């Protein structure tokens, strides 16, 4: 073989090797950035409720413990703070599993109408506390069978409904609907007439820890992970999630699901 060809091949190989290494290093750098960013956010998210709980405990130790009424009030609040911490840690646990380990789906055929009804039952009290009514609108009240990971889809519906209650106006309404879409797909919509989301925030809504009201002053604030969990779950299903919103009018989150092959039209 002529030497020149070899030299050319060799050069190409070296270049390719260098390029691969560069990509590897770039990937590592991005991962490192991501890790730092994630840890920074995690400690920030945990700090606020921890200081709140500590505040109540210190006040109790400072003498508030002697008054039965105050004692009960502060212990209840401290417990609320701990509940919030547990909630955040659970979400963190889930998002870590989703982002690090990849998401394994456990697909089965199930009735989406029944699943939505179950989530309604679970959230009834929460909605009633804020005098928000949950309504369900489907084309017909018969079962609609879909093929998906039931537990994860329950989490998606629950996260969307919890948000619609959290960011809904008192006396408002949240409506869920299931409609046949093209061919073998259905679309589930969760629509509220709550505070809505300014357009400029919409592209970033599904990022983890992203909140419209970054101050965190909102006492109902969750972990800021709800929608990123939703996005991961829908991506794993190869399905789409949409959002439309207008300030002071309301928001609509919708996602598609695959119907069970032999399910009726
Ligand atoms: P959080 O724990 O803060 O609710 P999410 O990831 O679930 O985190 O939501 C991200 C942000 O999107 C929320 O902080 C809120 O600002 C906005 N948001 C989500 N759902 C709604 C909704 N239905 N109406 C108005 N704003 C919403």
PDB file of N, CA and C in Angstrom, residues 160-198:
ATOM      1  N   UNK A 160     -50.440  16.762  38.038  1.00  0.00           N
ATOM      2  CA  UNK A 160     -51.138  17.830  37.315  1.00  0.00           C
ATOM      3  C   UNK A 160     -52.337  18.343  38.105  1.00  0.00           C
ATOM      4  N   UNK A 161     -53.069  17.413  38.739  1.00  0.00           N
ATOM      5  CA  UNK A 161     -54.236  17.829  39.522  1.00  0.00           C
ATOM      6  C   UNK A 161     -53.813  18.603  40.777  1.00  0.00           C
ATOM      7  N   UNK A 162     -52.754  18.131  41.441  1.00  0.00           N
ATOM      8  CA  UNK A 162     -52.273  18.830  42.631  1.00  0.00           C
ATOM      9  C   UNK A 162     -51.885  20.266  42.254  1.00  0.00           C
ATOM     10  N   UNK A 163     -51.209  20.418  41.118  1.00  0.00           N
ATOM     11  CA  UNK A 163     -50.848  21.765  40.668  1.00  0.00           C
ATOM     12  C   UNK A 163     -52.082  22.623  40.403  1.00  0.00           C
ATOM     13  N   UNK A 164     -53.080  22.022  39.752  1.00  0.00           N
ATOM     14  CA  UNK A 164     -54.267  22.817  39.412  1.00  0.00           C
ATOM     15  C   UNK A 164     -54.986  23.265  40.690  1.00  0.00           C
ATOM     16  N   UNK A 165     -54.855  22.467  41.753  1.00  0.00           N
ATOM     17  CA  UNK A 165     -55.454  22.871  43.033  1.00  0.00           C
ATOM     18  C   UNK A 165     -54.582  23.949  43.692  1.00  0.00           C
ATOM     19  N   UNK A 166     -53.259  23.689  43.671  1.00  0.00           N
ATOM     20  CA  UNK A 166     -52.320  24.638  44.302  1.00  0.00           C
ATOM     21  C   UNK A 166     -52.396  26.020  43.683  1.00  0.00           C
ATOM     22  N   UNK A 167     -52.447  26.057  42.342  1.00  0.00           N
ATOM     23  CA  UNK A 167     -52.400  27.344  41.650  1.00  0.00           C
ATOM     24  C   UNK A 167     -53.778  27.792  41.163  1.00  0.00           C
ATOM     25  N   UNK A 168     -54.799  27.095  41.622  1.00  0.00           N
ATOM     26  CA  UNK A 168     -56.162  27.465  41.251  1.00  0.00           C
ATOM     27  C   UNK A 168     -56.703  28.506  42.217  1.00  0.00           C
ATOM     28  N   UNK A 169     -57.693  29.275  41.779  1.00  0.00           N
ATOM     29  CA  UNK A 169     -58.329  30.243  42.677  1.00  0.00           C
ATOM     30  C   UNK A 169     -59.330  29.508  43.543  1.00  0.00           C
ATOM     31  N   UNK A 170     -59.518  29.931  44.789  1.00  0.00           N
ATOM     32  CA  UNK A 170     -60.554  29.323  45.612  1.00  0.00           C
ATOM     33  C   UNK A 170     -61.893  29.438  44.873  1.00  0.00           C
ATOM     34  N   UNK A 171     -62.725  28.419  45.010  1.00  0.00           N
ATOM     35  CA  UNK A 171     -64.005  28.348  44.289  1.00  0.00           C
ATOM     36  C   UNK A 171     -63.859  28.062  42.804  1.00  0.00           C
ATOM     37  N   UNK A 172     -62.655  27.769  42.392  1.00  0.00           N
ATOM     38  CA  UNK A 172     -62.421  27.491  40.974  1.00  0.00           C
ATOM     39  C   UNK A 172     -62.798  26.067  40.588  1.00  0.00           C
ATOM     40  N   UNK A 173     -62.497  25.740  39.360  1.00  0.00           N
ATOM     41  CA  UNK A 173     -62.823  24.404  38.858  1.00  0.00           C
ATOM     42  C   UNK A 173     -61.623  23.805  38.141  1.00  0.00           C
ATOM     43  N   UNK A 174     -61.445  22.514  38.315  1.00  0.00           N
ATOM     44  CA  UNK A 174     -60.479  21.789  37.501  1.00  0.00           C
ATOM     45  C   UNK A 174     -61.245  20.718  36.760  1.00  0.00           C
ATOM     46  N   UNK A 175     -61.060  20.694  35.462  1.00  0.00           N
ATOM     47  CA  UNK A 175     -61.777  19.694  34.685  1.00  0.00           C
ATOM     48  C   UNK A 175     -60.789  18.755  33.999  1.00  0.00           C
ATOM     49  N   UNK A 176     -61.100  17.471  34.089  1.00  0.00           N
ATOM     50  CA  UNK A 176     -60.289  16.488  33.379  1.00  0.00           C
ATOM     51  C   UNK A 176     -61.143  15.907  32.262  1.00  0.00           C
ATOM     52  N   UNK A 177     -60.549  15.766  31.096  1.00  0.00           N
ATOM     53  CA  UNK A 177     -61.289  15.137  29.999  1.00  0.00           C
ATOM     54  C   UNK A 177     -60.417  14.122  29.284  1.00  0.00           C
ATOM     55  N   UNK A 178     -61.060  13.124  28.726  1.00  0.00           N
ATOM     56  CA  UNK A 178     -60.365  12.129  27.905  1.00  0.00           C
ATOM     57  C   UNK A 178     -61.072  12.088  26.563  1.00  0.00           C
ATOM     58  N   UNK A 179     -60.309  12.277  25.501  1.00  0.00           N
ATOM     59  CA  UNK A 179     -60.920  12.258  24.172  1.00  0.00           C
ATOM     60  C   UNK A 179     -60.129  11.366  23.240  1.00  0.00           C
ATOM     61  N   UNK A 180     -60.841  10.792  22.283  1.00  0.00           N
ATOM     62  CA  UNK A 180     -60.146  10.053  21.236  1.00  0.00           C
ATOM     63  C   UNK A 180     -59.415  11.046  20.362  1.00  0.00           C
ATOM     64  N   UNK A 181     -58.155  10.716  20.075  1.00  0.00           N
ATOM     65  CA  UNK A 181     -57.390  11.573  19.179  1.00  0.00           C
ATOM     66  C   UNK A 181     -57.237  10.773  17.882  1.00  0.00           C
ATOM     67  N   UNK A 182     -56.225  11.063  17.124  1.00  0.00           N
ATOM     68  CA  UNK A 182     -56.012  10.283  15.904  1.00  0.00           C
ATOM     69  C   UNK A 182     -55.857   8.789  16.217  1.00  0.00           C
ATOM     70  N   UNK A 183     -56.237   7.987  15.265  1.00  0.00           N
ATOM     71  CA  UNK A 183     -56.032   6.533  15.266  1.00  0.00           C
ATOM     72  C   UNK A 183     -56.157   5.903  16.646  1.00  0.00           C
ATOM     73  N   UNK A 184     -54.996   5.466  17.161  1.00  0.00           N
ATOM     74  CA  UNK A 184     -55.006   4.681  18.391  1.00  0.00           C
ATOM     75  C   UNK A 184     -54.602   5.494  19.622  1.00  0.00           C
ATOM     76  N   UNK A 185     -54.839   6.800  19.561  1.00  0.00           N
ATOM     77  CA  UNK A 185     -54.399   7.632  20.692  1.00  0.00           C
ATOM     78  C   UNK A 185     -55.577   8.311  21.380  1.00  0.00           C
ATOM     79  N   UNK A 186     -55.397   8.507  22.688  1.00  0.00           N
ATOM     80  CA  UNK A 186     -56.343   9.366  23.411  1.00  0.00           C
ATOM     81  C   UNK A 186     -55.557  10.549  23.958  1.00  0.00           C
ATOM     82  N   UNK A 187     -56.264  11.618  24.247  1.00  0.00           N
ATOM     83  CA  UNK A 187     -55.617  12.762  24.880  1.00  0.00           C
ATOM     84  C   UNK A 187     -56.333  13.059  26.191  1.00  0.00           C
ATOM     85  N   UNK A 188     -55.532  13.204  27.238  1.00  0.00           N
ATOM     86  CA  UNK A 188     -56.070  13.531  28.558  1.00  0.00           C
ATOM     87  C   UNK A 188     -55.741  15.001  28.825  1.00  0.00           C
ATOM     88  N   UNK A 189     -56.763  15.769  29.173  1.00  0.00           N
ATOM     89  CA  UNK A 189     -56.531  17.187  29.449  1.00  0.00           C
ATOM     90  C   UNK A 189     -56.888  17.515  30.890  1.00  0.00           C
ATOM     91  N   UNK A 190     -56.053  18.324  31.511  1.00  0.00           N
ATOM     92  CA  UNK A 190     -56.342  18.820  32.860  1.00  0.00           C
ATOM     93  C   UNK A 190     -56.412  20.341  32.748  1.00  0.00           C
ATOM     94  N   UNK A 191     -57.604  20.880  32.904  1.00  0.00           N
ATOM     95  CA  UNK A 191     -57.817  22.310  32.664  1.00  0.00           C
ATOM     96  C   UNK A 191     -58.275  23.000  33.933  1.00  0.00           C
ATOM     97  N   UNK A 192     -57.627  24.106  34.279  1.00  0.00           N
ATOM     98  CA  UNK A 192     -58.085  24.864  35.450  1.00  0.00           C
ATOM     99  C   UNK A 192     -58.365  26.305  35.063  1.00  0.00           C
ATOM    100  N   UNK A 193     -59.092  27.000  35.944  1.00  0.00           N
ATOM    101  CA  UNK A 193     -59.303  28.432  35.696  1.00  0.00           C
ATOM    102  C   UNK A 193     -58.587  29.239  36.777  1.00  0.00           C
ATOM    103  N   UNK A 194     -57.359  28.806  37.056  1.00  0.00           N
ATOM    104  CA  UNK A 194     -56.551  29.415  38.116  1.00  0.00           C
ATOM    105  C   UNK A 194     -55.725  30.601  37.657  1.00  0.00           C
ATOM    106  N   UNK A 195     -54.595  30.811  38.341  1.00  0.00           N
ATOM    107  CA  UNK A 195     -53.809  32.034  38.121  1.00  0.00           C
ATOM    108  C   UNK A 195     -53.093  32.100  36.770  1.00  0.00           C
ATOM    109  N   UNK A 196     -52.915  30.945  36.119  1.00  0.00           N
ATOM    110  CA  UNK A 196     -52.247  30.948  34.815  1.00  0.00           C
ATOM    111  C   UNK A 196     -50.752  31.166  34.915  1.00  0.00           C
ATOM    112  N   UNK A 197     -50.071  31.074  33.779  1.00  0.00           N
ATOM    113  CA  UNK A 197     -48.606  31.158  33.761  1.00  0.00           C
ATOM    114  C   UNK A 197     -48.185  32.164  32.696  1.00  0.00           C
ATOM    115  N   UNK A 198     -47.368  33.155  33.062  1.00  0.00           N
ATOM    116  CA  UNK A 198     -46.896  34.111  32.052  1.00  0.00           C
ATOM    117  C   UNK A 198     -46.127  33.389  30.938  1.00  0.00           C
TER     118      UNK A 198
END
